[in-house]
Every structure is written in C-alpha cells, then in structure tokens.
mmCIF file of C-alpha atoms and ligand atoms in Angstrom:
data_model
loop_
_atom_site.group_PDB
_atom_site.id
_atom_site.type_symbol
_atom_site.label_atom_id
_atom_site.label_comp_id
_atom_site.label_asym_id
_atom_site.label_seq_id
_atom_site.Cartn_x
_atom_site.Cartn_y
_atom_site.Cartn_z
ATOM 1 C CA UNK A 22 -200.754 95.597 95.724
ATOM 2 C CA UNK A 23 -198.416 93.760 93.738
ATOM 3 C CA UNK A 24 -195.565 95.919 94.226
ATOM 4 C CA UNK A 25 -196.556 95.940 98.114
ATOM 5 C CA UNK A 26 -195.770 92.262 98.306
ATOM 6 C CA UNK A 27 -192.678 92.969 96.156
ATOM 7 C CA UNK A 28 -191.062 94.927 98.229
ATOM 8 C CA UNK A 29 -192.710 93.287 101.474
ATOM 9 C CA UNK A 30 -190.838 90.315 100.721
ATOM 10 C CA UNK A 31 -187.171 92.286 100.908
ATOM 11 C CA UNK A 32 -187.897 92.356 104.200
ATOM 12 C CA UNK A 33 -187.295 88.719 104.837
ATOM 13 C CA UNK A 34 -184.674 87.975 106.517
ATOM 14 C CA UNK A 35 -184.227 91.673 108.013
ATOM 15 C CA UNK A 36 -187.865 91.842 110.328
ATOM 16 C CA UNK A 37 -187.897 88.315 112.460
ATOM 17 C CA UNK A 38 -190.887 87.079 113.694
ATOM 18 C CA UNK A 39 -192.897 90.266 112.370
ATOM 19 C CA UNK A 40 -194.864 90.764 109.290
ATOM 20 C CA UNK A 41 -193.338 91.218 105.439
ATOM 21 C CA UNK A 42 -194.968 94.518 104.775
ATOM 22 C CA UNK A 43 -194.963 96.910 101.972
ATOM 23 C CA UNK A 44 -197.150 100.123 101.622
ATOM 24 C CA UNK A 45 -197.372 102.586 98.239
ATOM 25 C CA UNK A 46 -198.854 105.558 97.526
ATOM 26 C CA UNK A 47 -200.841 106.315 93.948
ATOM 27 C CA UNK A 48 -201.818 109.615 92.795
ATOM 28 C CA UNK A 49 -203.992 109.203 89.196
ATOM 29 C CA UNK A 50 -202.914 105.603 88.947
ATOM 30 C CA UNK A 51 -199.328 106.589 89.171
ATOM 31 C CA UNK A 52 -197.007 105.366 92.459
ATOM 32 C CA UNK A 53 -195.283 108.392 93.798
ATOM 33 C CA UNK A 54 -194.131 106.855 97.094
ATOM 34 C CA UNK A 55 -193.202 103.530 98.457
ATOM 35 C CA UNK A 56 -191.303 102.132 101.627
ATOM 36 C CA UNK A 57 -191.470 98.631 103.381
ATOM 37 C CA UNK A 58 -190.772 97.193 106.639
ATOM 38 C CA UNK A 59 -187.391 96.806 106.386
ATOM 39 C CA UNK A 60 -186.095 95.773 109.934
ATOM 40 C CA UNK A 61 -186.966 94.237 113.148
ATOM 41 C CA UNK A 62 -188.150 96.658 115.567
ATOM 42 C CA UNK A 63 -187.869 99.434 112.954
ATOM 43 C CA UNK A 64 -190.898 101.655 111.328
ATOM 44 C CA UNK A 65 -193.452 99.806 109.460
ATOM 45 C CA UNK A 66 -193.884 100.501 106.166
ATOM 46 C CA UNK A 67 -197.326 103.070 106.331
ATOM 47 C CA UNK A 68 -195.019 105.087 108.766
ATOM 48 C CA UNK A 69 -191.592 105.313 106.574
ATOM 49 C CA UNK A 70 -193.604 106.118 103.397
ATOM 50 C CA UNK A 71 -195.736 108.891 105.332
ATOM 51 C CA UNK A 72 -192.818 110.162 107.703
ATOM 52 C CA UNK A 73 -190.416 110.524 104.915
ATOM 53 C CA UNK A 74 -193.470 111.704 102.082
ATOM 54 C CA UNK A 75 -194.799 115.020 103.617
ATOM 55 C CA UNK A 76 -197.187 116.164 100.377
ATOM 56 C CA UNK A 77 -200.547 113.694 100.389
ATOM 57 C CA UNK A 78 -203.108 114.499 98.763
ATOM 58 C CA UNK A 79 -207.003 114.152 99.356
ATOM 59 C CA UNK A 80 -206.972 112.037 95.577
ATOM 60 C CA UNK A 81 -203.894 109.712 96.738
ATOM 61 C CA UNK A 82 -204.461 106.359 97.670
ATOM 62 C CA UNK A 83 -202.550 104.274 100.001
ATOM 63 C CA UNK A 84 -201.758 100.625 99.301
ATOM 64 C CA UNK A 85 -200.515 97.798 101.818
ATOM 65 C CA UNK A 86 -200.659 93.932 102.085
ATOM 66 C CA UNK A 87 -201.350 93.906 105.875
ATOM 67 C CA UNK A 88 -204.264 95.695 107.777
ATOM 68 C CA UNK A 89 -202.484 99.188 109.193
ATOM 69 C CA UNK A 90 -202.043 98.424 113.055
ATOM 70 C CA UNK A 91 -203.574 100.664 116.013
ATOM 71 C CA UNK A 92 -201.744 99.481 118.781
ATOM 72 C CA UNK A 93 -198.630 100.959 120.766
ATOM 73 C CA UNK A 94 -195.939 98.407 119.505
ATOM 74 C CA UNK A 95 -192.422 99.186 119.121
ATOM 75 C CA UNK A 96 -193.467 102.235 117.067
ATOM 76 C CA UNK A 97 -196.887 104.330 117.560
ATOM 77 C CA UNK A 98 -199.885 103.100 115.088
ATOM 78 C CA UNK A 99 -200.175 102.936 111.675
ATOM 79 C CA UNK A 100 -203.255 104.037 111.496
ATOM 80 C CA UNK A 101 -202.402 107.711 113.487
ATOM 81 C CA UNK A 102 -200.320 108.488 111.039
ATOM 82 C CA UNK A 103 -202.729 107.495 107.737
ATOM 83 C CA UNK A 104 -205.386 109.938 109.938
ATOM 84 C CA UNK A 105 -202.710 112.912 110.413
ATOM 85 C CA UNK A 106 -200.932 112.650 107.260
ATOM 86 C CA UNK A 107 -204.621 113.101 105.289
ATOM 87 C CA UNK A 108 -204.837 109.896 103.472
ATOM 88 C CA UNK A 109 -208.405 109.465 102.640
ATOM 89 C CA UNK A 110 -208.406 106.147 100.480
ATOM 90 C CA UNK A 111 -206.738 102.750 102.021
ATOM 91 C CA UNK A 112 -206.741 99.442 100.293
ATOM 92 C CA UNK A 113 -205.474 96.952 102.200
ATOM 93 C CA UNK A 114 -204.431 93.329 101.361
ATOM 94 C CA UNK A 115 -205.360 90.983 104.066
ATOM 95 C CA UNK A 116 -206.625 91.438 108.347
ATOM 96 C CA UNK A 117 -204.119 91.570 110.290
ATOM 97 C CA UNK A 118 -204.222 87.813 112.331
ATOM 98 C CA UNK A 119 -202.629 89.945 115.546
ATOM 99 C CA UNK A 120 -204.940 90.148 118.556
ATOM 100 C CA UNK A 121 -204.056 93.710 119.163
ATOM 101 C CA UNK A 122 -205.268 94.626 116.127
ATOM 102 C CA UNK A 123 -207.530 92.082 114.140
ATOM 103 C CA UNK A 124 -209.794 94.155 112.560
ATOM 104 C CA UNK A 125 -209.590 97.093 115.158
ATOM 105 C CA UNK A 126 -207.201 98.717 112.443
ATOM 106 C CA UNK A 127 -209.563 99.321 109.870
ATOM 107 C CA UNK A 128 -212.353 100.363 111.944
ATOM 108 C CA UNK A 129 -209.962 102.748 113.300
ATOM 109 C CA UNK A 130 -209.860 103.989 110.141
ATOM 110 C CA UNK A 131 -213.116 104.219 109.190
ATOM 111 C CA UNK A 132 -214.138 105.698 112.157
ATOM 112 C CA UNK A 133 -211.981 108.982 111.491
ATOM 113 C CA UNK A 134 -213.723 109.311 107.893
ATOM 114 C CA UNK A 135 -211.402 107.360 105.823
ATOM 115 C CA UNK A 136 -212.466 104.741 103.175
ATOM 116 C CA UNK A 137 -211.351 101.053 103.664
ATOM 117 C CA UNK A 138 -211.150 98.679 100.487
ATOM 118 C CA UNK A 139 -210.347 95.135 101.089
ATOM 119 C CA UNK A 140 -209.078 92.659 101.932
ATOM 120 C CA UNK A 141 -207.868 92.602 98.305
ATOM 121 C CA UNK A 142 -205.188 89.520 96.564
ATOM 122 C CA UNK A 143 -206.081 88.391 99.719
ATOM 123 C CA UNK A 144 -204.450 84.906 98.805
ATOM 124 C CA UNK A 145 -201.333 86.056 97.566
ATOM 125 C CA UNK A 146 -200.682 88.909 100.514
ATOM 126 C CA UNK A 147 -201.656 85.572 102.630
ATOM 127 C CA UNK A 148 -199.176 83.362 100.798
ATOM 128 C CA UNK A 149 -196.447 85.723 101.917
ATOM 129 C CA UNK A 150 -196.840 86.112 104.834
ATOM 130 C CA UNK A 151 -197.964 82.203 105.685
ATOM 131 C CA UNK A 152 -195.078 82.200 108.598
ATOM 132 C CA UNK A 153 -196.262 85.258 110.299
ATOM 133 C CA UNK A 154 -199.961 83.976 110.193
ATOM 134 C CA UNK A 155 -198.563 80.868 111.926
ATOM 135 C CA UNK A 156 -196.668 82.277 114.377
ATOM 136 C CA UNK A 157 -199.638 84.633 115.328
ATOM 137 C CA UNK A 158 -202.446 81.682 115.368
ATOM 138 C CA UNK A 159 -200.698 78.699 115.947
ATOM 139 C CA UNK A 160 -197.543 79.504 118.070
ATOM 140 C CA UNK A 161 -195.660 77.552 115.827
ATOM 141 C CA UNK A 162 -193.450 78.487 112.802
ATOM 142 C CA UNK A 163 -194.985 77.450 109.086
ATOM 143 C CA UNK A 164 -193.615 74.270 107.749
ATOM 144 C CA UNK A 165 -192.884 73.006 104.225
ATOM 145 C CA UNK A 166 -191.603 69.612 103.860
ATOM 146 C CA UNK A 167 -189.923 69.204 100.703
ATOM 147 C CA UNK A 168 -188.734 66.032 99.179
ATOM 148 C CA UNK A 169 -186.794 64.776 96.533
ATOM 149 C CA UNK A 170 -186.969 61.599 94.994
ATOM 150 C CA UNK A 171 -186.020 59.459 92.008
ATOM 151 C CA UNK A 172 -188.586 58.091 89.761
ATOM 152 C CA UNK A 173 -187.412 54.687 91.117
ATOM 153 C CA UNK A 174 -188.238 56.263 94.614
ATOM 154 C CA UNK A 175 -184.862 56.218 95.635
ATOM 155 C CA UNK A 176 -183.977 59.215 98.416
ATOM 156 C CA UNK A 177 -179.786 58.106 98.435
ATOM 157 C CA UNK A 178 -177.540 55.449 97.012
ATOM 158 C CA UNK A 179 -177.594 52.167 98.875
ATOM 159 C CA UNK A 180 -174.946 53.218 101.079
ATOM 160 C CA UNK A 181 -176.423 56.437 102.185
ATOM 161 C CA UNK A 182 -174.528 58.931 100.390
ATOM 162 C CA UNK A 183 -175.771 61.204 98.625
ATOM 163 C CA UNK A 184 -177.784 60.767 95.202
ATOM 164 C CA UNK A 185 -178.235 63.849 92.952
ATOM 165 C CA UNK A 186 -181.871 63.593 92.059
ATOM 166 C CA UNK A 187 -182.942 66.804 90.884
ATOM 167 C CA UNK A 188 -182.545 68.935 87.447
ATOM 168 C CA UNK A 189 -180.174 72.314 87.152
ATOM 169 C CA UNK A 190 -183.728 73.870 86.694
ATOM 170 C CA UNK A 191 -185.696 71.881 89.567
ATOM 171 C CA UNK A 192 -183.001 73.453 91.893
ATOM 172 C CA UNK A 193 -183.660 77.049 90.411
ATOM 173 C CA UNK A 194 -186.932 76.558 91.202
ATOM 174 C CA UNK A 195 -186.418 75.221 94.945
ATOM 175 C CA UNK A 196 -184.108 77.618 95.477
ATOM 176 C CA UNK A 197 -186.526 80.665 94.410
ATOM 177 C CA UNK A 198 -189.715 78.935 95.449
ATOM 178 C CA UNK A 199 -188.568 77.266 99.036
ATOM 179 C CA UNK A 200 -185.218 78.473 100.173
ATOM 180 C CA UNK A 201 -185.917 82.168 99.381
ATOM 181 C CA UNK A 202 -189.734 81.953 101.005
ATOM 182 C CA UNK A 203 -189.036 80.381 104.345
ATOM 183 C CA UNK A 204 -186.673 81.655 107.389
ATOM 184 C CA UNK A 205 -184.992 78.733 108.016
ATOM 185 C CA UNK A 206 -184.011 75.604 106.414
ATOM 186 C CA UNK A 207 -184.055 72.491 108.955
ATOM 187 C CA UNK A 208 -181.794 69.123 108.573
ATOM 188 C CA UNK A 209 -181.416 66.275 110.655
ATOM 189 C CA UNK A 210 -177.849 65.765 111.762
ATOM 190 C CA UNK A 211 -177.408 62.572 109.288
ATOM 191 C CA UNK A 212 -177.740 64.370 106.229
ATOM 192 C CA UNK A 213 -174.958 66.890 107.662
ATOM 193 C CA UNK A 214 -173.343 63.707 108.096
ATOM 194 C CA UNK A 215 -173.910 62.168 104.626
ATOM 195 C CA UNK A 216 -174.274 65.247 102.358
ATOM 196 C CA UNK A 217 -172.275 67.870 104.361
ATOM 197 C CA UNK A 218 -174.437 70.564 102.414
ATOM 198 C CA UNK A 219 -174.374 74.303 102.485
ATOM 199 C CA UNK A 220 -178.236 75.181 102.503
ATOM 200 C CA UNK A 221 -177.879 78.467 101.108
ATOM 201 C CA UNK A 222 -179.469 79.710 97.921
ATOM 202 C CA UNK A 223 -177.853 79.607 94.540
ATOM 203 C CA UNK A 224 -178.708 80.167 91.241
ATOM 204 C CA UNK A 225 -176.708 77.944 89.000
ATOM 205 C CA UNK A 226 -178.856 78.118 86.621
ATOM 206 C CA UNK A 227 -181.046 81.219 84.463
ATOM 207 C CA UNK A 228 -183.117 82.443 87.947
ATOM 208 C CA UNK A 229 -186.268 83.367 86.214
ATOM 209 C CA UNK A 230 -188.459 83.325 89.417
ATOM 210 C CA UNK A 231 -189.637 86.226 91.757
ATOM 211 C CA UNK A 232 -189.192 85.949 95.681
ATOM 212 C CA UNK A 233 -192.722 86.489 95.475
ATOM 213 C CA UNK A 234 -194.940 83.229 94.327
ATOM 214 C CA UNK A 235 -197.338 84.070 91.975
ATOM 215 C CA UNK A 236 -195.508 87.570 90.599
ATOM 216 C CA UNK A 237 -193.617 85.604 88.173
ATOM 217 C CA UNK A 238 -192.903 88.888 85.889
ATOM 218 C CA UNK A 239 -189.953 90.110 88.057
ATOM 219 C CA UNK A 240 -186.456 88.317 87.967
ATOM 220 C CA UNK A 241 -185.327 87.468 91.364
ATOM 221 C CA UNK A 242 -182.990 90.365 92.853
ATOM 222 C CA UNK A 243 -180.419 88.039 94.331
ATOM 223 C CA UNK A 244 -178.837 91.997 95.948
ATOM 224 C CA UNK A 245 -181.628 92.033 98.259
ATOM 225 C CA UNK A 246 -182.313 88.266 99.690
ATOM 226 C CA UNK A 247 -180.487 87.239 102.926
ATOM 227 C CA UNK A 248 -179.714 83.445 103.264
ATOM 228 C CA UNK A 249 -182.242 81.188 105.069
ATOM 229 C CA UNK A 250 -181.373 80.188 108.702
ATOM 230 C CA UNK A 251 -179.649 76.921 108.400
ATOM 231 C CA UNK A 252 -181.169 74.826 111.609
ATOM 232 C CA UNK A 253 -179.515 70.884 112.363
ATOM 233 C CA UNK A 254 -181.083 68.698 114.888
ATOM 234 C CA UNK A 255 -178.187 67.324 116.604
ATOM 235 C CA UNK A 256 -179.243 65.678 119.674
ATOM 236 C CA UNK A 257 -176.710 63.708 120.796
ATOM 237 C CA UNK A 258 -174.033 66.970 119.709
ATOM 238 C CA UNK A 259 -172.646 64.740 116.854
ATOM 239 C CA UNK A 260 -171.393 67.193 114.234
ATOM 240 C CA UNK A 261 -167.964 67.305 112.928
ATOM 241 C CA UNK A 262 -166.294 70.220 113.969
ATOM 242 C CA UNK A 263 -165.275 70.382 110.030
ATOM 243 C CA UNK A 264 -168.740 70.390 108.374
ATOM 244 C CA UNK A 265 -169.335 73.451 106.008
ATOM 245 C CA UNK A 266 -172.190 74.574 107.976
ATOM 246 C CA UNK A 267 -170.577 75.555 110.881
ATOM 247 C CA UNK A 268 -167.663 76.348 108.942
ATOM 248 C CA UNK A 269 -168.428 78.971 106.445
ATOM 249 C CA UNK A 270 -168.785 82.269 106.313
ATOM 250 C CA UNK A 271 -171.969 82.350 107.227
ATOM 251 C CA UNK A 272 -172.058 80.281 110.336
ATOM 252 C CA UNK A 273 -173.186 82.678 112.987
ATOM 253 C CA UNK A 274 -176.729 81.771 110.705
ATOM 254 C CA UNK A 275 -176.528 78.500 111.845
ATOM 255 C CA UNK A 276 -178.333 77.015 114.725
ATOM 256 C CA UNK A 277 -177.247 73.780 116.179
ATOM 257 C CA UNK A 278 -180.166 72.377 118.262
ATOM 258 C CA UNK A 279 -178.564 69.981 120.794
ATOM 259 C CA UNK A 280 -179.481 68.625 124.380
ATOM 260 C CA UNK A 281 -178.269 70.060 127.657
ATOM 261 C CA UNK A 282 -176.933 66.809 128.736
ATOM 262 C CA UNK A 283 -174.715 66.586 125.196
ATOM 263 C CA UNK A 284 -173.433 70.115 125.779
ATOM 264 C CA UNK A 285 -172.388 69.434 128.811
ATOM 265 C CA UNK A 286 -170.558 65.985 128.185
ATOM 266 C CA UNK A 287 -168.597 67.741 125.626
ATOM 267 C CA UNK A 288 -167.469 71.429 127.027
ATOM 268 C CA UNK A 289 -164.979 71.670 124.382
ATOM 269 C CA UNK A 290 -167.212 71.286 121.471
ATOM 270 C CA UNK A 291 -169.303 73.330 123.267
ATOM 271 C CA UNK A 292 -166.747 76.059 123.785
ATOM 272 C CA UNK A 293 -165.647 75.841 120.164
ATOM 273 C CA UNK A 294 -168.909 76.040 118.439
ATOM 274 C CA UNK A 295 -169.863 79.211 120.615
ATOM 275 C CA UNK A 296 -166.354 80.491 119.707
ATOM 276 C CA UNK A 297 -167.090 80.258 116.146
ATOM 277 C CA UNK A 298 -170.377 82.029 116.592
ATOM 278 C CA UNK A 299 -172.636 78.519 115.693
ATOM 279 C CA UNK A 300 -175.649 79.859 117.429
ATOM 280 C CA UNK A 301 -176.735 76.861 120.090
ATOM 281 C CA UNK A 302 -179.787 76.048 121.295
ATOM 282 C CA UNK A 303 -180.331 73.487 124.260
ATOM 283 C CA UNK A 304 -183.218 72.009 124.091
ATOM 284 C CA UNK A 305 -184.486 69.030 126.193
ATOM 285 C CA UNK A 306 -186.158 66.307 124.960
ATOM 286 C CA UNK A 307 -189.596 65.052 124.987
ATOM 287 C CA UNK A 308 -189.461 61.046 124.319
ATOM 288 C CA UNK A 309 -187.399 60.163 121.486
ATOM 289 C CA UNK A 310 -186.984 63.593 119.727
ATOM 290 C CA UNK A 311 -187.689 67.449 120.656
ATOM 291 C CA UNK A 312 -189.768 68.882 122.974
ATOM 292 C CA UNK A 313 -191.496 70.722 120.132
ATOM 293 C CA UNK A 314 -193.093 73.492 122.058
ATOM 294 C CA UNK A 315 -189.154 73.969 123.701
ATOM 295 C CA UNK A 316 -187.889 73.928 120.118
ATOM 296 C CA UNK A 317 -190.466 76.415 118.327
ATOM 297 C CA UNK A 318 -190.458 78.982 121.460
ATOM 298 C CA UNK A 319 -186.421 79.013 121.337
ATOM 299 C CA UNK A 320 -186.687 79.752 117.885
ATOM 300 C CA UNK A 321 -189.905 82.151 117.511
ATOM 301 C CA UNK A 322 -188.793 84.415 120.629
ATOM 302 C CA UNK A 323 -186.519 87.320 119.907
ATOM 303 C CA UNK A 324 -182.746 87.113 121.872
ATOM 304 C CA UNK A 325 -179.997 89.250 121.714
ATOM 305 C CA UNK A 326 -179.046 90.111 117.933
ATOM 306 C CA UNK A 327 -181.561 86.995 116.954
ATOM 307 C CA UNK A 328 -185.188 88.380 116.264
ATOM 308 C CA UNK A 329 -186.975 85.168 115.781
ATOM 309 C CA UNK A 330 -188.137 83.370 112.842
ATOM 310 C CA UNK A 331 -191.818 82.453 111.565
ATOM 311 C CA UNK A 332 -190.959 79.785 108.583
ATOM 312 C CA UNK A 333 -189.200 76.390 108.108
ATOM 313 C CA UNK A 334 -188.273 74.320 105.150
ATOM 314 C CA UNK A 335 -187.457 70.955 106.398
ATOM 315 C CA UNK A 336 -185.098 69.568 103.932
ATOM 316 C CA UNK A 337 -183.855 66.008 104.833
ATOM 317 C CA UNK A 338 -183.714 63.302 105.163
ATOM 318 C CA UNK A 339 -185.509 60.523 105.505
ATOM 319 C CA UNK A 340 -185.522 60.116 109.389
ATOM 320 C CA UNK A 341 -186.456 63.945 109.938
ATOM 321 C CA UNK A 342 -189.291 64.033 107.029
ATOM 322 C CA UNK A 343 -190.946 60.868 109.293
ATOM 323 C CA UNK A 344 -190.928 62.604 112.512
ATOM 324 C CA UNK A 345 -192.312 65.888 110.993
ATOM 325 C CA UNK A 346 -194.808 63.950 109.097
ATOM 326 C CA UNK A 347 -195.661 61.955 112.188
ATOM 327 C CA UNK A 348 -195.940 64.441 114.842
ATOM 328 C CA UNK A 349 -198.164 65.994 112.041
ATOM 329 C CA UNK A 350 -196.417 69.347 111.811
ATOM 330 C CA UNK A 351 -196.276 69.423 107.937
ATOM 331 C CA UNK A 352 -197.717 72.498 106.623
ATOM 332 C CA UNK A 353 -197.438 72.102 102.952
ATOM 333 C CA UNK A 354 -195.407 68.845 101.535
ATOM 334 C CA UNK A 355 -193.488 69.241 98.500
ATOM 335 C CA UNK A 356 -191.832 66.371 96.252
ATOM 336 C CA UNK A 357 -189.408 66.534 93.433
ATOM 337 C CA UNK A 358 -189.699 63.652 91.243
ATOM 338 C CA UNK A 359 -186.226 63.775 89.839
ATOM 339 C CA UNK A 360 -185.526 62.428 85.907
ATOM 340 C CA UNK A 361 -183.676 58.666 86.116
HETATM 341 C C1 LIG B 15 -198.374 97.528 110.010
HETATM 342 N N1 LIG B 15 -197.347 97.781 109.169
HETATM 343 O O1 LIG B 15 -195.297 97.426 108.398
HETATM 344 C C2 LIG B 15 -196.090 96.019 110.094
HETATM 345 C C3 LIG B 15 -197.157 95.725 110.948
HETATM 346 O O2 LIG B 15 -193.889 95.019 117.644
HETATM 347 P P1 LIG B 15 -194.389 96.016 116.665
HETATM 348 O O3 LIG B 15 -194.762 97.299 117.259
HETATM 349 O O4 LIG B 15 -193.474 96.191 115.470
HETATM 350 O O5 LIG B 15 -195.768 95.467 116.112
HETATM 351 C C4 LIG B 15 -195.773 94.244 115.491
HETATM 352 C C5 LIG B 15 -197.141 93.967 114.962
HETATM 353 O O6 LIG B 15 -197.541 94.992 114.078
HETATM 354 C C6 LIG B 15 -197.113 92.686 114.155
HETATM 355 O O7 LIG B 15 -197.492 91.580 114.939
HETATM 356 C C7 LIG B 15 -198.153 92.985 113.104
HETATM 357 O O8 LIG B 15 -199.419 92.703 113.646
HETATM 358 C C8 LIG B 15 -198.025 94.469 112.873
HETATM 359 N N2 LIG B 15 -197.041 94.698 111.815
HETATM 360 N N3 LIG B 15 -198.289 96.472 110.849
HETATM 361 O O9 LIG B 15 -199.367 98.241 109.996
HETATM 362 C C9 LIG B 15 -196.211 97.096 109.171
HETATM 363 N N4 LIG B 15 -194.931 95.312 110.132
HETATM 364 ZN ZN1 LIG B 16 -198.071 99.599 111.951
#
C-alpha cells in the first residue's frame, strides 16, 4: 500500500481534479506489476497495470489506495477489468467518497467472487488524497493555511517588506510537506507586491522528505513533481506587468484572479497578460472580496488544457490569511515559528 501512495502521488500535478491513484500487483509477497494514474482523463491505475500485465494469477493480489470504480467514466470500470483479468484478492486503501461509486465498487467485487480487504492505511491513503475528498464532499478545494512568523511575532519589517523568518531546513520542509502536497499555492496581490516571490518548489537545502507524508524512507524525486499552481488575488488588476510570476518560465501556471470590471478598464493589461499565457480568471465579487463559490467552481471545473485543481496552500500575507480564516475556509493551519 505504501508503494501505491508512492507512486499515486506522481500523479499530482498530471490528473486535475481526479484522484492520486496507484495500484500493484504481489505474487508470494513479491510486486511484479505496478502502474498509477498518471493523467487527466487517462486509464486509472487498476486498468494500466492489468491492460499492460496479461499473466495474473489466482495467488496474486492486487493493491490500490482508492476503492476500484464501477461506473462508465472517461474509461470503462475498474472493477470489469479486476473480474476479467482473474484477480481474486483486492486490498484496497480507502472508499471511494464519489457518488457513483461509494461503496458500489467493492460490492461489485464481491459479488463476482472476489475477496475485498480494507479499507487498509486508511489515514495515510486519506491524507493524500485530502483535496480530492474535498472536492467530492464539499465542492470546495482543501485548504492549508500556512504561516510564518518570528518568535517576536513579527510577519514583515515595519515597512512591509519582506522579513526572512524561516530556517534553510524549515523551507525544505515546507517545500516537501506543503508546496509539493497541494495543487496550488494562493497569494494575495500585496505580497506579489512586497515580496515579488516565485512560489515554486526548491530544495536549497539536503531534501530528505518524501512527497508522501508519513513515508519518510524515500528521498523526494524532484524528476517527477510538477510545480504547484501559483494563484494571486488581484482584484482591482494591480500587478506589475514585471513581477516574476507572470514573468517566468512557468507563467502559463499562473492564475491571476481579477474582476470583470478591472479587466475591462484596462484592455491592454488584459491583452498582455493573455498574450503571455497568465491564465485569467474573472471573477465577480461578493461584498468586499470573492464570490467564493465563483472562485472555487472556476478553479475545480476542467477548461481547455486546464483540468481543475482539488488543493490550496494559502501562503500570504497577512490580509489574505484573515479573510480565509474569517470566512472559515481553513482546512488545516500551519505556523512556522522562525529562530530570532
Ligand atoms: C479508480 N482508479 O485510478 C482512479 C479512480 O472521470 P473518470 O472516468 O476518470 O472517473 C473519475 C472518478 O473515478 C473519480 O472521481 C474517482 O472516483 C475515480 N478515480 N478510480 O478505480 C483510479 N483515478
Ligand atoms: Zn477506475
């Protein structure tokens, strides 16, 4: 199960709003197949092990961290497949929170003769996949808060700019532990303003953390991980057409959430930010900020060459942390007490 969620979690990044699956196959407590869901729309992981592993056996068993599904989807069930292919044993990490399948998976199985353990790490195959849970259940993406402060409680220097709080090895482990687990990472226009960060993950220092919390024994495989999302909340449209964010190389991953009435004051912002591939969102307001329900179905629902995102790390700063906190959308609330 462990190597399920290991190779689940490559799949961040590359499936969208779906579910970080993995799925192995053991013969006498050996694996001798493995696959995981590697792409939005694309095979889930039962199906690529079993299409592309023709010779099961009636000792094999198959692992996965998600109940199989039984439903016509993109792709035909899970669960067919495990039935045709002859797998008789299935341990399975956690149900699948899905209406079309919640539970109707595994009885699927059972009822064709096949032997259902689980759920089993059902907390860690959970952890994983927290955003996809979310999404499913709540209809809104999974947020983290995460804070840093100074042990005099200080978030920035007097005059806003920016105050490096945290350790070399603090950042390691923010960078393994809450970039590299969520989608997205969200900031408020003034820290682009103040900080003009690059919200991308980077190991500056001795990465000695898995993707996957809790499997500390494997070194994170920076080959495989794909750069958070970087989302700004920029109401009033008042980046600077300079900031690295929609600058670098990996702009077309950034998504600038303004208001209609801002993109359409400034059509040649507008115009150049689309040019540059910023990805734009116009979303009205609701009061003083966001029309959250606007915000999290522009950014859940699949468009064009975007396939959605379950997970958010809200980053900074001050201002954004109080609206999250207030609106009470704060999942999970991390702080780094930084050394001076
Ligand atoms: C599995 N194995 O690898 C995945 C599953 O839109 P579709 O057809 O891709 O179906 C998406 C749903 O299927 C998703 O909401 C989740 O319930 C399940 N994902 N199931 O057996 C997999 N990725
Ligand atoms: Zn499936």
């Amino acid at each position: 199960m462990h190597r399920c969620l290991e190779l689940a979690a490559i799949g961040r990044g590359r499936v969208g709003n779906g579910a970080l699956v993995g799925a192995v196959l053991v013969r006498n407590g050996t694996v001798i197949a493995e696959a995981f869901h590697d792409s939005f729309g694309g095979l889930h992981a039962e199906r690529a092990l079993l299409e592309s592993y023709s010779s099961v056996e009636p000792q094999d068993t198959l692992y996965v961290n998600l109940e199989p599904c039984c439903h016509y989807g993109k792709t035909p069930p899970c669960t067919d497949v495990i039935i045709q292919k002859g797998v008789k044993t299935v341990v399975y990490g956690m149900d699948d929170p899905d209406a079309r399948i919640s539970g109707k998976g595994i009885k699927a199985l059972q009822e064709a003769g096949v032997i259902v353990i689980g759920p089993f790490e059902q907390a860690l195959c959970e952890r994983l996949n927290k955003g996809f849970i979310q999404v499913r259940k709540k209809r809104r993406p999974y947020i983290t808060l995460k804070q840093a402060v100074s042990r005099s409680g200080s978030i920035a220097n007097d005059d806003g700019s920016m105050l490096k709080i945290t350790s070399p090895e603090q950042d390691a482990w923010s960078h393994c532990f809450l970039r590299a687990t969520h989608d997205a990472i969200l900031i408020g226009i003034g820290t682009v303003i103040s900080d003009n960060p690059q919200l991308n993950i980077r190991f500056d220092h001795n990465p000695v953390f898995s993707f996957t919390e809790g499997l500390n024994e494997k070194k994170a495989n920076l080959n495989n991980s794909i750069n958070p999302f970087r989302i700004i909340l920029d109401p009033n449209m008042k980046i600077d057409l300079r900031a690295r964010l929609i600058s670098d190389n990996e702009r077309r991953r950034t998504i600038l959430c303004v208001t209609p009435q801002a993109a359409a004051t400034d059509p040649e912002k507008t115009a150049a930010l689309h040019e540059r591939g910023v990805r734009m969102l116009s979303i009205p307001k609701a009061g003083a900020i966001f029309d959250w329900l606007a915000l999290w179905s522009a950014l859940m629902t699949p468009c064009e060459d975007f396939c959605g995102i379950t997970s958010i790390l809200v980053e900074g700063g001050g201002k954004t942390w109080q609206v999250f906190r207030s609106a009470g959308l704060v999942d999970e609330d991390v702080t780094l007490v930084g050394g001076s």
